[in-house]
C-alpha cells in the first residue's frame, strides 16, 4: 500500500492531507485518516490560541484618569508656623538677630531681615505675626512685612513707620501704619492707601496681612487699619515674604501663614 502526501499552507499552520494511492485499499483510508485527526486537531487548537494571545511587544492600552482638582484649604488653616528651636538657617537671617526662648529679638541696626521659609501655593492667603517694641532709643524705628513683585504679580509692603522715643513730641507726630502696592505707581487710583496714626506702646500686638487677588488688607489686633489694590495685576506676589526691622529693639513672636 502506498500513500502520497500533499502539504497545504494556510495562515494557521500546515495541514497534512492524506490521499489514497490505490483504489484497492480504499476501505482502509477512513481508519488512517481518523488516526491522524488527533495531531491535526491539536495543531489547530494551538494555532488558534497563539493567534488569540496578544503579542508581548504590543502595549496594553491604559485608561488615564483626569487630573484631580486640588482641594482648597478651609479658611484659617495653618499652612506654616515658625519654630525658633530649629535656629534661623532656613530663614536667610541677616546679622542682628538672637533667639530668646520662643521669640526672636533684634538689635538696633538697620535692615534686619528674615525670609519666611515657605511660599503660599495660592494667591489668597494671610501672614500673621506678633511683635513687641522693647526699646526705641531714637526716633525713626520701623518694621514691615514685604513681598517683592514677581512675574505678572505686583508686590506689597505693610509698614509700621516712625517709631518714637518716650519723650514728648509735637501733637501731629505719631508712628504710622499703612499697606502699599509695590511698585507704588501701580496703586489703584480709587483705592488710595490708608495711612493712620498708630501708637503701639510696649505691649504685644498681632499684625496680619490678607492677600485676596489684587487686594492687600492690613490688620492690627483684628482691626483693619489699611488697604491697597493693584491696578495692573489680578493677583499679588506670593513671595519671598520678608520681615524687615530697624532702629529699634523688637521681640518677634510666632509667624504663621494661613489659608484665606
Coordinates of N, CA, C and O in Angstrom, one line a residue, residues 11 14 83 91 104 123-124 132 139 155 179 259:
X11 N -2.9 30.2 6.9 CA -2.3 31.2 7.9 C -2.3 30.6 9.3 O -1.8 31.2 10.2
X14 N 0.2 24.2 9.0 CA 0.2 23.3 7.9 C -0.7 22.1 8.3 O -0.7 21.6 9.4
X83 N 9.3 78.0 64.0 CA 9.7 77.2 65.1 C 11.2 77.6 65.4 O 12.1 77.2 64.7
X91 N 15.9 80.7 57.4 CA 15.3 82.0 57.3 C 16.2 83.0 56.6 O 15.7 84.2 56.5
X104 N 12.2 85.9 68.9 CA 13.5 86.5 68.4 C 13.6 87.9 68.9 O 12.5 88.6 69.1
X123 N -3.1 82.2 45.6 CA -3.0 83.7 45.6 C -3.8 84.3 46.7 O -3.6 85.6 46.9
X124 N -4.6 83.6 47.5 CA -5.3 84.1 48.6 C -4.7 83.5 49.9 O -4.8 82.3 50.1
X132 N 6.5 92.9 69.7 CA 6.5 93.7 70.9 C 7.7 94.7 70.7 O 8.8 94.3 70.4
X139 N 14.2 108.4 67.5 CA 13.1 108.4 66.6 C 13.4 107.7 65.3 O 14.6 107.8 64.8
X155 N 4.0 93.4 44.0 CA 4.3 93.1 45.4 C 3.5 94.0 46.4 O 2.6 94.8 46.0
X179 N -0.4 100.0 54.3 CA 0.0 98.9 53.4 C -0.1 99.5 52.0 O -1.0 100.3 51.7
X259 N -4.4 79.8 55.3 CA -5.2 79.9 54.1 C -6.3 80.9 54.3 O -6.7 81.3 55.4

